[in-house]
């Protein structure tokens, strides 16, 4: 089972875990570094996934978690965040 990351509008927090959909919902428009740190914390602290590999996230099953295209472009431009 692998986690999916989805970008949504009108989210009350930067990022939240949605166990029903096995996904992490992230707020559109949040600063990239802050958003990526929040996703990393959800994966590693809340879900027990291993630490990030390079600048990529890892699922608790060991598979790489892919970012949606909208975030991939932002991360490529913003190198201010560092994996956990």
Short mmCIF file of C-alpha atoms in Angstrom, two decimals:
data_model
loop_
_atom_site.label_atom_id
_atom_site.label_comp_id
_atom_site.label_asym_id
_atom_site.label_seq_id
_atom_site.Cartn_x
_atom_site.Cartn_y
_atom_site.Cartn_z
CA UNK A 1 0.00 0.00 0.00
CA UNK A 2 1.57 3.26 -1.09
CA UNK A 3 0.65 6.75 -0.04
CA UNK A 4 -0.58 9.28 -2.57
CA UNK A 5 0.02 13.01 -2.16
CA UNK A 6 -2.72 15.29 -3.48
CA UNK A 7 -2.86 19.08 -3.72
CA UNK A 8 -6.21 20.56 -2.68
CA UNK A 9 -7.82 23.95 -2.16
CA UNK A 10 -9.26 25.26 1.11
CA UNK A 11 -7.38 22.92 3.45
CA UNK A 12 -7.40 24.19 7.06
CA UNK A 13 -3.77 23.05 7.61
CA UNK A 14 -0.63 22.82 5.49
CA UNK A 15 -0.90 19.05 5.17
CA UNK A 16 -3.07 16.32 6.68
CA UNK A 17 -3.13 12.53 6.63
CA UNK A 18 -6.32 11.06 5.21
CA UNK A 19 -6.41 7.40 6.32
CA UNK A 20 -9.61 6.64 4.40
CA UNK A 21 -7.92 7.51 1.10
CA UNK A 22 -4.37 6.51 2.18
CA UNK A 23 -3.22 9.94 1.11
CA UNK A 24 -1.63 13.11 2.36
CA UNK A 25 -3.58 16.20 1.37
CA UNK A 26 -1.52 19.35 0.99
CA UNK A 27 -2.75 22.94 0.75
CA UNK A 28 -2.27 24.60 -2.60
CA UNK A 29 -0.26 27.82 -2.35
CA UNK A 30 1.76 26.99 0.79
CA UNK A 31 5.46 27.85 0.72
CA UNK A 32 7.26 24.86 -0.75
CA UNK A 33 9.86 24.39 1.99
CA UNK A 34 7.27 24.51 4.75
CA UNK A 35 4.95 22.15 2.89
CA UNK A 36 7.71 19.62 2.19
CA UNK A 37 8.85 19.63 5.83
CA UNK A 38 5.26 19.02 6.94
CA UNK A 39 4.84 16.10 4.51
CA UNK A 40 8.17 14.64 5.66
CA UNK A 41 7.03 14.87 9.30
CA UNK A 42 3.72 13.14 8.55
CA UNK A 43 5.52 10.33 6.74
CA UNK A 44 8.29 9.75 9.26
CA UNK A 45 6.80 10.73 12.62
CA UNK A 46 3.11 9.94 12.21
CA UNK A 47 3.36 6.98 9.82
CA UNK A 48 6.77 5.52 10.71
CA UNK A 49 8.22 5.68 7.20
CA UNK A 50 12.00 5.63 6.81
CA UNK A 51 13.77 8.97 6.39
CA UNK A 52 13.72 10.56 2.96
CA UNK A 53 16.09 9.34 0.27
CA UNK A 54 17.91 12.33 -1.21
CA UNK A 55 15.04 14.73 -1.93
CA UNK A 56 12.43 11.99 -2.40
CA UNK A 57 9.92 10.70 0.12
CA UNK A 58 9.60 7.06 1.12
CA UNK A 59 6.33 5.29 2.04
CA UNK A 60 6.13 3.17 5.20
CA UNK A 61 6.15 0.14 2.85
CA UNK A 62 9.54 1.25 1.47
CA UNK A 63 8.34 2.43 -1.96
CA UNK A 64 9.09 5.94 -3.16
CA UNK A 65 6.20 8.38 -2.80
CA UNK A 66 5.67 10.41 -5.95
CA UNK A 67 4.81 14.07 -5.78
CA UNK A 68 1.99 15.37 -7.95
CA UNK A 69 3.24 17.30 -11.00
CA UNK A 70 2.21 20.60 -9.46
CA UNK A 71 4.60 20.03 -6.53
CA UNK A 72 7.38 18.45 -8.58
CA UNK A 73 7.83 21.68 -10.53
CA UNK A 74 7.87 23.78 -7.33
CA UNK A 75 10.41 21.54 -5.59
CA UNK A 76 12.70 21.68 -8.61
CA UNK A 77 12.75 25.48 -8.33
CA UNK A 78 12.86 25.77 -4.50
CA UNK A 79 15.86 24.07 -2.93
CA UNK A 80 15.34 25.71 0.49
CA UNK A 81 13.94 22.60 2.13
CA UNK A 82 16.01 19.70 3.38
CA UNK A 83 14.69 16.14 3.85
CA UNK A 84 14.20 14.83 7.38
#
